[in-house]
Coordinates of C-alpha atoms and ligand atoms in Angstrom, one line a residue:
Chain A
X1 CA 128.1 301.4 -93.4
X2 CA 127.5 298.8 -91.1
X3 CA 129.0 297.1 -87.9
X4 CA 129.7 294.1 -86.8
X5 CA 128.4 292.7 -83.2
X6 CA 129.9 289.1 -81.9
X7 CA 127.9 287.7 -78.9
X8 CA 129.6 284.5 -77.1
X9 CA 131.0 283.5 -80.2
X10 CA 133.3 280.4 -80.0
X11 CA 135.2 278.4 -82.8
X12 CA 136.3 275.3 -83.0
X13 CA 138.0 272.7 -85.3
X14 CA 137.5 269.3 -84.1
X15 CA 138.9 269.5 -80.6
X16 CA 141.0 272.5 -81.0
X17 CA 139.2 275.0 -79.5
X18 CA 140.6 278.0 -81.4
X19 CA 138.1 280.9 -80.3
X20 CA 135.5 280.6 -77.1
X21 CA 133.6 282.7 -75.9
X22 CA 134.5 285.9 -78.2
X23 CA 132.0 289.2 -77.2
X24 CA 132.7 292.2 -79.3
X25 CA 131.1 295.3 -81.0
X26 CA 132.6 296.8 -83.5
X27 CA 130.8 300.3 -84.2
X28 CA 130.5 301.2 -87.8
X29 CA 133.0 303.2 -89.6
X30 CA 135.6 302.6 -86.6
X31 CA 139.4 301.6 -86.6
X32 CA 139.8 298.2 -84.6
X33 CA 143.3 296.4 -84.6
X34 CA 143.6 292.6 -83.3
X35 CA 146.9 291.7 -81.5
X36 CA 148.6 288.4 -80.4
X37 CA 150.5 285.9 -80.8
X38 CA 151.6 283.8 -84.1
X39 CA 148.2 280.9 -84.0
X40 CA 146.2 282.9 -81.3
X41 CA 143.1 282.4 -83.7
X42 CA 143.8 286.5 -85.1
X43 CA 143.0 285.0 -88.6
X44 CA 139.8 282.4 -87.9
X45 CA 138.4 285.5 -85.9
X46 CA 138.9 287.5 -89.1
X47 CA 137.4 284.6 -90.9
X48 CA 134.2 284.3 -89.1
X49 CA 133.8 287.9 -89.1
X50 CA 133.8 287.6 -92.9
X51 CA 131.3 285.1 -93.1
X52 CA 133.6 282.6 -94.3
X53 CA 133.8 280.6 -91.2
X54 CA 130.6 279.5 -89.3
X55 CA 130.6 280.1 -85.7
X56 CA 130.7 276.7 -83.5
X57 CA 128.4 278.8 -80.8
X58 CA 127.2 281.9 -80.4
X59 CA 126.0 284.5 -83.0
X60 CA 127.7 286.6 -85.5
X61 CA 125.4 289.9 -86.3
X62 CA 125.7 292.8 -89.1
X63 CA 124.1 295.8 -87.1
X64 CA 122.1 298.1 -89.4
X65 CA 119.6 295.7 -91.0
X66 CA 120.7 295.6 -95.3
X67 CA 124.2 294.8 -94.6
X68 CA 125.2 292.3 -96.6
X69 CA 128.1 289.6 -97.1
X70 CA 129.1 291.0 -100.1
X71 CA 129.5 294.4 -98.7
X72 CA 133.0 292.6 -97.1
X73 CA 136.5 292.9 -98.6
X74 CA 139.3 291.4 -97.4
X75 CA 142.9 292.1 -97.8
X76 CA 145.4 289.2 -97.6
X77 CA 148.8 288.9 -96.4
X78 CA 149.9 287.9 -100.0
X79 CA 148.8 290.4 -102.4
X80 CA 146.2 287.0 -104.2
X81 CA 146.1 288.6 -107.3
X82 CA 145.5 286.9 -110.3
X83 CA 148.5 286.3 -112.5
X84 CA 147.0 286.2 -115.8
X85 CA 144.8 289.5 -115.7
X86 CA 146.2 292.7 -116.1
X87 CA 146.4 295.5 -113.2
X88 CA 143.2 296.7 -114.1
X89 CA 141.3 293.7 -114.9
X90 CA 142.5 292.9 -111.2
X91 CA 140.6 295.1 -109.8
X92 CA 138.0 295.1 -112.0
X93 CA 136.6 291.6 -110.5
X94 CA 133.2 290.5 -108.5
X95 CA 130.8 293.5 -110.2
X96 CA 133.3 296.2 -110.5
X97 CA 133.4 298.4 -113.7
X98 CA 136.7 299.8 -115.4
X99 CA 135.4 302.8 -114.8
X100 CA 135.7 302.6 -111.0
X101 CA 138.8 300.5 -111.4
X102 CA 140.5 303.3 -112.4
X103 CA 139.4 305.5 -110.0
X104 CA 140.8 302.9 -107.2
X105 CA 144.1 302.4 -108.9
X106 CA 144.3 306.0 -109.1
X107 CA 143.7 306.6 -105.2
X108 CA 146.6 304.4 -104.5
X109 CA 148.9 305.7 -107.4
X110 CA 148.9 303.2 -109.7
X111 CA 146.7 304.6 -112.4
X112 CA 149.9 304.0 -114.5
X113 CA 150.3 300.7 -114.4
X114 CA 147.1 299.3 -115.4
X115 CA 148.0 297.3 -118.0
X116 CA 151.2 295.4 -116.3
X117 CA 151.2 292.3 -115.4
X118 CA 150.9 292.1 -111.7
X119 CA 154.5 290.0 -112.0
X120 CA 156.1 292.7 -113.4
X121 CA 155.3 295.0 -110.1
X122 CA 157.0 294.9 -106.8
X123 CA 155.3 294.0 -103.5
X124 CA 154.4 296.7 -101.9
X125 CA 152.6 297.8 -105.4
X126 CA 150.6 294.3 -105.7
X127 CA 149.8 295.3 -102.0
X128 CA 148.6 298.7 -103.2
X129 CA 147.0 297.1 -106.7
X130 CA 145.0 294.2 -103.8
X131 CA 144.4 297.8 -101.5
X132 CA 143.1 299.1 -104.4
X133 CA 140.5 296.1 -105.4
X134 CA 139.3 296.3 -102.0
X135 CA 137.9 299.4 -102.4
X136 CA 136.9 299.4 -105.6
X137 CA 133.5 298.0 -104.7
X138 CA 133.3 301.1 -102.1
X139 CA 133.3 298.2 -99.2
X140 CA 131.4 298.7 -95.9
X141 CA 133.7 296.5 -94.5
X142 CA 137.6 296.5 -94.8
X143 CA 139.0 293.6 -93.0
X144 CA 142.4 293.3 -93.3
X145 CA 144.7 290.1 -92.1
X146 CA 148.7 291.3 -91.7
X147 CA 148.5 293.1 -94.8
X148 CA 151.9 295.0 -94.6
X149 CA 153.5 291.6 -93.2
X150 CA 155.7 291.3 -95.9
X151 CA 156.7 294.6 -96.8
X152 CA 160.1 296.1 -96.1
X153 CA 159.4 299.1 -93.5
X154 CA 159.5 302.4 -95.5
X155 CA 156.9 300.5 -98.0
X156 CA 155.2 299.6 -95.1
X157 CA 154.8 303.3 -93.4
X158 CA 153.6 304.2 -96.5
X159 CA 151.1 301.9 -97.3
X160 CA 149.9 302.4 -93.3
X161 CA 149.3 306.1 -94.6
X162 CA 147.4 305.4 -97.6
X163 CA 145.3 302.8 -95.2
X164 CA 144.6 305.6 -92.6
X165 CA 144.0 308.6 -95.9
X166 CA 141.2 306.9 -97.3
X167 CA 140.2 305.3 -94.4
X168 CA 139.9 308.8 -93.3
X169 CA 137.6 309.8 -96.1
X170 CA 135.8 307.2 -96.7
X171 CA 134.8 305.8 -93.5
X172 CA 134.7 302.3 -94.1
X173 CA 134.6 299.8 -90.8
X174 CA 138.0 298.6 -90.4
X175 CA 139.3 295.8 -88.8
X176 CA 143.0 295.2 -88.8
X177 CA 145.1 292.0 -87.9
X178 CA 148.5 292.4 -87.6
X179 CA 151.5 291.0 -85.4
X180 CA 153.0 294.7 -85.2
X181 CA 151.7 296.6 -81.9
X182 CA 153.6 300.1 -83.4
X183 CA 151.2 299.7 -86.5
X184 CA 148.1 298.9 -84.6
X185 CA 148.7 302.2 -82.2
X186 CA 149.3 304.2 -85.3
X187 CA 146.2 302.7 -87.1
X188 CA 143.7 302.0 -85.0
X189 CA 140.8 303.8 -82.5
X190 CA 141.1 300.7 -80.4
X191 CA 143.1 297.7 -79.7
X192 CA 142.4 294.2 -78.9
X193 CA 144.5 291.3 -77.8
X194 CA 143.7 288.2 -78.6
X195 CA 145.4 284.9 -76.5
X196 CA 144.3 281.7 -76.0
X197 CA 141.1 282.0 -77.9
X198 CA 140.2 285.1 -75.6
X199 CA 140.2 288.8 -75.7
X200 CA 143.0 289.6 -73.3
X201 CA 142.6 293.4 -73.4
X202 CA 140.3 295.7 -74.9
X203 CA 142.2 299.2 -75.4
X204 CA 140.9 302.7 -76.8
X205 CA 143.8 304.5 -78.0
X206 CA 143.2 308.7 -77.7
X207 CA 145.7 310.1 -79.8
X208 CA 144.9 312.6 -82.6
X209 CA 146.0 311.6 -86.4
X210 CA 148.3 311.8 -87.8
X211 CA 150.3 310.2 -84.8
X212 CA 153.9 310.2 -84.1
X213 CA 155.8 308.3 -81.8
X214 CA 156.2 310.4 -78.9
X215 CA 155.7 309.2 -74.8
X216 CA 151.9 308.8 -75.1
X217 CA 152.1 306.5 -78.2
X218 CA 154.9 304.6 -76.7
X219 CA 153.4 304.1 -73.4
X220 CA 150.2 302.6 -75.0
X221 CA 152.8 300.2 -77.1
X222 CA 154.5 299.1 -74.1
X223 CA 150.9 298.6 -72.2
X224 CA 149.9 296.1 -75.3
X225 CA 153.0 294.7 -75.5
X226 CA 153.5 293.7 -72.0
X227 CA 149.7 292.5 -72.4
X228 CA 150.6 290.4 -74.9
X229 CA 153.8 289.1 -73.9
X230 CA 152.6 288.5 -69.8
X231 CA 149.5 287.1 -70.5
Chain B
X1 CA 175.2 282.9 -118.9
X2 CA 177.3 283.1 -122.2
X3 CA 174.3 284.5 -124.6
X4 CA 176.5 286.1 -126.9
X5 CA 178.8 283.5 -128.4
X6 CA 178.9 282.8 -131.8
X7 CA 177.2 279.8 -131.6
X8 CA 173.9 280.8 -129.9
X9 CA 172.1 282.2 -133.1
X10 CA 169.0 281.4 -135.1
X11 CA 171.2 279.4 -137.9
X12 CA 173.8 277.0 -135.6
X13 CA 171.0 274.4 -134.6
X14 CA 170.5 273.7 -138.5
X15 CA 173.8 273.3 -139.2
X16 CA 173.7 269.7 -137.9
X17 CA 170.9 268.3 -140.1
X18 CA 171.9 270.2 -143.0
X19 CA 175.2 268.7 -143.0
X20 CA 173.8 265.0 -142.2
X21 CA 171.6 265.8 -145.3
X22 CA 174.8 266.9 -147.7
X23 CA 176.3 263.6 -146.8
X24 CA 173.7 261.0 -147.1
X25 CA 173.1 262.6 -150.1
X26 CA 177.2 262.3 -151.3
X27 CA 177.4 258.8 -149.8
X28 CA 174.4 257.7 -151.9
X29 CA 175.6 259.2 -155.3
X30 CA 178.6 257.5 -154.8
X31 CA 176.7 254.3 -154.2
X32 CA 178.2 253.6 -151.0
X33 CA 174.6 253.5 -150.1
X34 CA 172.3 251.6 -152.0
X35 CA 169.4 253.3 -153.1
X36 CA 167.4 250.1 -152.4
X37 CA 168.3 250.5 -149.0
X38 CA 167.8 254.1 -148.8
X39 CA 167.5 256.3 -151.7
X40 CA 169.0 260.0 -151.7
X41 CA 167.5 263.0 -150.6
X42 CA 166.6 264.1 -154.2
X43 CA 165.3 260.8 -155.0
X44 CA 162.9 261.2 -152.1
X45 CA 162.2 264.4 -153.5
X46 CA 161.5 263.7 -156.4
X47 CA 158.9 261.3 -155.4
X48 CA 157.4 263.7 -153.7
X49 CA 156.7 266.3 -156.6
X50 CA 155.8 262.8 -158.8
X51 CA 152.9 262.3 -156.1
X52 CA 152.1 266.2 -155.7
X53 CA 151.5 266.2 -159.4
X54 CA 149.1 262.9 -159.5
X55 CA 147.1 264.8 -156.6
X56 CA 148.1 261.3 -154.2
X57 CA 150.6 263.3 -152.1
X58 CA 147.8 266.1 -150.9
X59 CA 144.6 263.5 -151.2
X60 CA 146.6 261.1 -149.0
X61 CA 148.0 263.8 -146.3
X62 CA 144.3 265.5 -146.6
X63 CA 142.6 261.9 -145.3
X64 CA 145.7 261.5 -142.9
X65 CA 145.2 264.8 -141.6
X66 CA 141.4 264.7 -141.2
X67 CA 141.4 261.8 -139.3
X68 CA 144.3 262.9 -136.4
X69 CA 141.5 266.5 -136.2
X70 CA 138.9 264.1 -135.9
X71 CA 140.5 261.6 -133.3
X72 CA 142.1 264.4 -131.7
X73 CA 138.5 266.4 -131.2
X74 CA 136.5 263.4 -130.0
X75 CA 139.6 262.0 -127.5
X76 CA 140.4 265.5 -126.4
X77 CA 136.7 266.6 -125.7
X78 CA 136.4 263.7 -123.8
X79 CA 139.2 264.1 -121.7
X80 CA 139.0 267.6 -121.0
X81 CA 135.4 267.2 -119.8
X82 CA 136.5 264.1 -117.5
X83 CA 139.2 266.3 -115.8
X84 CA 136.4 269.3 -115.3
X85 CA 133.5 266.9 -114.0
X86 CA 136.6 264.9 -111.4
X87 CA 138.8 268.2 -110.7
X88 CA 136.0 270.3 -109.5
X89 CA 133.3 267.6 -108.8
X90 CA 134.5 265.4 -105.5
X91 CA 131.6 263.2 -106.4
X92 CA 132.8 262.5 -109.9
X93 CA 136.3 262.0 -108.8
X94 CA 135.4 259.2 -106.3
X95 CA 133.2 257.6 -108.7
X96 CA 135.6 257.6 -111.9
X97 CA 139.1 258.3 -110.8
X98 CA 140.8 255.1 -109.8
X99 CA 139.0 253.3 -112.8
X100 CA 140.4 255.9 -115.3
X101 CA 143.7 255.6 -113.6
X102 CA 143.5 251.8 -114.1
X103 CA 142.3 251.8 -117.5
X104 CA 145.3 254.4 -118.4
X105 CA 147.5 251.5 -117.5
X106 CA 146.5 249.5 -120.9
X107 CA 149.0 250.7 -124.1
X108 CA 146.0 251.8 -126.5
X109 CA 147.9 250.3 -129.3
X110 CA 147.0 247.0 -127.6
X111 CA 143.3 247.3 -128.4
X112 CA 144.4 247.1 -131.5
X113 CA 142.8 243.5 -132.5
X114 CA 139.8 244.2 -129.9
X115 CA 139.0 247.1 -132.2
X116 CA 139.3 245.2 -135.2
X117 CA 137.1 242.8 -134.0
X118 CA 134.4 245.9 -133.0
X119 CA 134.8 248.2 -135.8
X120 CA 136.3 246.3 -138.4
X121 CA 139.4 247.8 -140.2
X122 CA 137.5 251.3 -141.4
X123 CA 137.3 254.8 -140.4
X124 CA 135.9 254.4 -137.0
X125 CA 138.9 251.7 -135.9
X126 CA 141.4 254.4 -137.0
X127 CA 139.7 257.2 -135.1
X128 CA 138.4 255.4 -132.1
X129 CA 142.6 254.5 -131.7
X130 CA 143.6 258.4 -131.8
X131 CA 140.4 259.2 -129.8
X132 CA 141.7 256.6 -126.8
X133 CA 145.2 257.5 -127.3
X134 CA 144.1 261.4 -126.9
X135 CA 142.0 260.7 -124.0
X136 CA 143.9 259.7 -121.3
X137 CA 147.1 262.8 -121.0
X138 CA 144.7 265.5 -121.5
X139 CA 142.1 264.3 -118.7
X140 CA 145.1 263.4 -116.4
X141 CA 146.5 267.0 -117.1
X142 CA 143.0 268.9 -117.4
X143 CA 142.3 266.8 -114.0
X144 CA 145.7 267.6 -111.9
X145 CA 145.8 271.2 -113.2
X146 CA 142.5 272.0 -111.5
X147 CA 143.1 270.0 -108.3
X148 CA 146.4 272.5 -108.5
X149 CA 144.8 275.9 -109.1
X150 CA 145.6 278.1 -106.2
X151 CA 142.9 277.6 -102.9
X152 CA 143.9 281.4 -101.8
X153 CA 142.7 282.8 -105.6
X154 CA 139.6 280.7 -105.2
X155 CA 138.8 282.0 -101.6
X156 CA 140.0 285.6 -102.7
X157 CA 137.5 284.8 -105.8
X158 CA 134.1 284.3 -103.5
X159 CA 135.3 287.2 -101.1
X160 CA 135.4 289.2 -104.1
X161 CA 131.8 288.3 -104.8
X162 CA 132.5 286.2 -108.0
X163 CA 129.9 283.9 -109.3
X164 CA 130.7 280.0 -109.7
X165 CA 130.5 280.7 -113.1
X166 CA 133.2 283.4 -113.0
X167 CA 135.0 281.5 -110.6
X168 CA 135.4 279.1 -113.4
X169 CA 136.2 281.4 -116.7
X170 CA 138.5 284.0 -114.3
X171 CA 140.3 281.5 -112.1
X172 CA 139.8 278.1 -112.6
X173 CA 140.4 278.0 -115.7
X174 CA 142.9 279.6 -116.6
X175 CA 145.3 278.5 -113.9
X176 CA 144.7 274.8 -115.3
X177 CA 145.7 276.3 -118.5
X178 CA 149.4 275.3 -118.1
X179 CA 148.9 272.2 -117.2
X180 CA 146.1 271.2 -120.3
X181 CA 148.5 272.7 -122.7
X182 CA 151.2 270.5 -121.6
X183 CA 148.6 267.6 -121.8
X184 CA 147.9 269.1 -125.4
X185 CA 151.4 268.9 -126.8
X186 CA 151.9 265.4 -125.1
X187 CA 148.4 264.3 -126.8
X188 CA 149.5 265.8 -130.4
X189 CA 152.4 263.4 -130.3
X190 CA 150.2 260.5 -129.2
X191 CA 148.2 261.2 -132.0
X192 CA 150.4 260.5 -134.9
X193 CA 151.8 257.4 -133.1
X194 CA 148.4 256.3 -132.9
X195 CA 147.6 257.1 -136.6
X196 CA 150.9 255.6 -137.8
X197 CA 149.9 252.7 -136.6
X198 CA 146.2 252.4 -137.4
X199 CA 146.8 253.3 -141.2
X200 CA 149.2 250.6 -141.3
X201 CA 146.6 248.0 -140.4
X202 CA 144.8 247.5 -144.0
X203 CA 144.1 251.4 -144.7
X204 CA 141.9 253.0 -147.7
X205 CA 144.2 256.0 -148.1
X206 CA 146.3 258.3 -145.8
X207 CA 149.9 258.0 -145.6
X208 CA 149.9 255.1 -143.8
X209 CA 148.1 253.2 -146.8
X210 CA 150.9 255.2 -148.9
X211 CA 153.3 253.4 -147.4
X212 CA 152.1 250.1 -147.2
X213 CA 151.5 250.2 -150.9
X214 CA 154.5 251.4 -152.0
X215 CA 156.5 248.4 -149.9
X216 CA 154.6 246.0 -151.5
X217 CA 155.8 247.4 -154.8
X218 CA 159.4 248.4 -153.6
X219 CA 159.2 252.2 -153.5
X220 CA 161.3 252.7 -151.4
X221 CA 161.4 256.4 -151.8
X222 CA 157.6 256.7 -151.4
X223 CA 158.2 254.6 -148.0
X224 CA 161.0 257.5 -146.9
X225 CA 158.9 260.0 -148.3
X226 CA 156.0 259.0 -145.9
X227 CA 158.2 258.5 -143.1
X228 CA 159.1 262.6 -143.9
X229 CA 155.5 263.3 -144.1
X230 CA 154.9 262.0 -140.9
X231 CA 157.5 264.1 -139.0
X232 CA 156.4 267.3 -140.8
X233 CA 152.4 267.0 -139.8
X234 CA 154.2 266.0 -136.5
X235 CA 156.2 269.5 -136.1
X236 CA 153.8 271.2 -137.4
X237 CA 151.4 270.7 -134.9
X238 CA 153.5 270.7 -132.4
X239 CA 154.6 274.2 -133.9
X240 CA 150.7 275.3 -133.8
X241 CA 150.3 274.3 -130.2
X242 CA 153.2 276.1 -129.4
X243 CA 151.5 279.0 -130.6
X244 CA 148.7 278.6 -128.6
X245 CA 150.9 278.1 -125.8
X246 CA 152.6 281.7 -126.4
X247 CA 149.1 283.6 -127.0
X248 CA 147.2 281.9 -124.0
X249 CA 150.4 282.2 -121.2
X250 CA 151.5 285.7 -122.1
X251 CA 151.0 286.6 -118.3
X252 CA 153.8 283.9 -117.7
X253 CA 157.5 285.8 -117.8
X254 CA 158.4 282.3 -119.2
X255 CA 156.5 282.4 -122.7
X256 CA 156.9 286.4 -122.7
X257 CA 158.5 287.6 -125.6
X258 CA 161.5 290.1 -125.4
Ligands
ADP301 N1 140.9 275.5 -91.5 C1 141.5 275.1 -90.4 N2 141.4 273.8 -90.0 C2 142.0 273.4 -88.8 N3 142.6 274.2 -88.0 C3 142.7 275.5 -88.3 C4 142.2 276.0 -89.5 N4 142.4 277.4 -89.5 C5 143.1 277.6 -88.4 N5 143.3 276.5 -87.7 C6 144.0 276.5 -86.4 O1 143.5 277.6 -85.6 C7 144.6 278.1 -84.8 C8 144.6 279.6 -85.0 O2 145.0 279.9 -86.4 P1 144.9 281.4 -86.9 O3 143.6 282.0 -86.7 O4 145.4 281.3 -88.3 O5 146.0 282.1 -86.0 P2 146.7 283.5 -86.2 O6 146.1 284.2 -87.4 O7 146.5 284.3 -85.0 O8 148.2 283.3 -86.4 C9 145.8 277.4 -85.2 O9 146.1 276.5 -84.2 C10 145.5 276.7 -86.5 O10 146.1 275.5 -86.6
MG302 MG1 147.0 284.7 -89.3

């Protein structure tokens, strides 16, 4: 496991200035959620945490020395996989044997499926089947960008359990973009919103797991969102 | 969707051509149609088991047949390639894109005296035809289907800590696959065009030369016959890359079976 440490980091693309002046350390084998508004730069920060974006300034670190890029996985709002390989073969991409491709679609219940089509599944499985090829490679890094986005909100709550299960036992350094403040509270050890290129607010949420929605969790909803929406 | 009338069946689209057949047949017995015009089904026929049984009929389709593979290899190879190097190459594509497009403009057929002025009226002329005809639809489709394979697989592919060369087998690839098969099917059909009208320009055997012959000595159901021959290598590989078609999109709901 490894974190990741962002020092003065700004982005830009041409003369839109999409992050500036980013400082952030995210301790390994913690629960971060980013919050904020639709083109805040939630997804280039993401990006550029992943490797996949330089930084226009500043300096992008992996703290504990061997980390590597390809110790990343990403999960993406649209499930990306690849039409024309079976479930298994899916997940089975980028180094990873059958053999632990089973295993992964068997952590998200999908062992029985391996060898549908991923057209013939519905979306919140191809979210499960992508859920599952991220951690197939037994990532050090999880980052995830709106994942549940799409999903209809009983498939959601459950995929935000499995997320927060094997999170839970396996520890991997998670950092989760979404446009939902009630999933980020449930999810995460500490919230961030993002506006104008900035981090806003920079919130620790103490609540033990599993959480329900009771005052405490509300209150720390309503705190983010009125962060978010105020400015 | 009405899928069960009685009409939608296996048998109903043969009905048409089978009846057309019956007729033309009839109408020529009864000599309403002179056989020197068109001869009857069963004349054609017949000419067909007469060449089968002097070995002409197999030796000419054989010759036919080998040079569309031929043409059809050399074109297609060099297509394919020229959509790789420009679809994934920017470099390439800048360098050889807008010739190719402008060169594509030409009707191959119009070479025609050019390439009888290069390679005489031999082999080579007939295949270098098919080989230009071939060419052109399956770099164009080789060349858009890359430029049209997914970004978001690509970038999921290097998150996923593919190689370029897996990049290539696992994504590129095959999501250009629709596209080059369409390019494929389009190219088959170019080819016997091509050849039709290559062996018809002073041929030493294939069907072409079949035909010419037999108009000089007014066969005229060895010149139907050839014009039958032509179709059937013509369905039938359209019929093979059909196949191909089924077997390499079976992840595609659309060529699924059942
Ligand atoms: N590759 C790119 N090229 C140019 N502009 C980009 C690119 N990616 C993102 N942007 C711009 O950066 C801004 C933030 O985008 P993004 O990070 O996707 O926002 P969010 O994920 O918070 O909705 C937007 O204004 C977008 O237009
Ligand atoms: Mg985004």
């Amino acid at each position: 496991m490894f974190g990741i440490e962002l020092q003065n980091v700004g982005k830009s693309f041409g003369n839109n200035e999409v992050l500036r002046d980013i400082n952030l350390s995210i301790p390994k084998g913690s629960f971060t959620a980013i919050v904020g508004k639709s083109g805040c730069g939630k997804s280039t920060l993401l990006r550029v945490i992943a490797g996949l974006e330089n930084v226009t300034s500043g300096s992008l670190a992996y703290t504990d020395g061997k980390a590597k890029r390809s110790d990343i996985r990403i999960m993406f709002q649209d499930d990306r996989l690849l039409p024309w390989e079976s479930i298994l073969k899916n997940v089975a991409i980028g180094g990873v044997g059958i053999k632990e491709a089973e295993a992964a679609l068997e952590k998200v219940g999908l062992d029985g499926k391996k060898d549908a089509w991923p057209d013939e599944l519905s979306g919140g499985q191809k979210q499960r089947v992508a859920l599952a090829r991220a951690l197939a490679s037994k990532p050090d890094v999880l980052l995830f960008d709106e994942p549940l986005g799409a999903l209809d909100a009983l498939t959601r709550m459950e995929m935000q359990h499995l997320i927060e299960g094997l999170w839970q036992e396996q520890k991997f350094t998670s950092v989760l973009v979404t446009h939902d403040v009630s999933e980020a509270v449930h999810l995460a050890d500490r919230v961030i919103v993002l506006d104008e290129g900035g981090i806003q607010m920079d919130k620790q949420i103490d609540l033990p797991r599993q959480r329900e929605r009771d005052e405490k969790f509300t209150s720390y909803e309503k705190n983010i969102l009125d962060k978010i929406v105020g400015g | 969707m009405k899928k069960n009338q009685w009409y939608n069946n296996q048998i109903f689209p043969w009905l048409l051509p089978i009846v057309i057949v019956i007729l033309w047949q009839v109408l020529g017995q009864l000599n309403l149609i002179k056989s020197t015009m068109l001869p009857t089904p069963f004349e054609v026929v017949e000419a067909g088991i007469r060449l089968f049984q002097t070995g002409e009929l197999q030796e000419n389709v054989y010759i036919s047949t080998k040079r569309a593979v031929i043409g059809f290899a050399i074109g297609g190879a060099i297509g394919f390639l020229l959509g790789l190097f420009n679809g994934t190459i920017l470099f390439f594509e800048k360098l050889t894109d807008t010739s190719i497009q402008m060169i594509r403009t030409i009707p191959h057929l119009a070479l025609i005296p050019l390439v009888i002025l290069w390679f005489g009226i031999g082999e080579s002329a007939k295949i270098f035809l098919v080989a230009v005809g071939v060419m052109f639809p399956i770099y164009i489709n080789t060349f858009s289907g890359i430029k049209n394979v997914d970004r978001k697989l690509i970038e999921m592919g290097k998150v996923y800590g593919m190689s370029k060369w897996q990049l290539f087998t696992n994504i590129i690839l095959p999501g250009a696959m629709p596209n080059i098969l369409v390019g494929i099917r389009y190219a088959l059909g170019v080819t016997w065009i091509s050849l039709i009208v290559a062996e018809t320009i002073g041929a030493e055997g294939g069907i072409g030369y079949m035909a010419t012959t037999a108009r000089e000595f007014m066969q005229m159901d060895v010149v139907v016959l050839t014009i039958v021959l032509y179709a059937i290598l013509g369905k039938l590989s359209d019929f093979i890359a059909k196949l191909c078609e089924q077997r390499l999109l079976k992840w595609n709901p659309a060529y699924r079976k059942n």
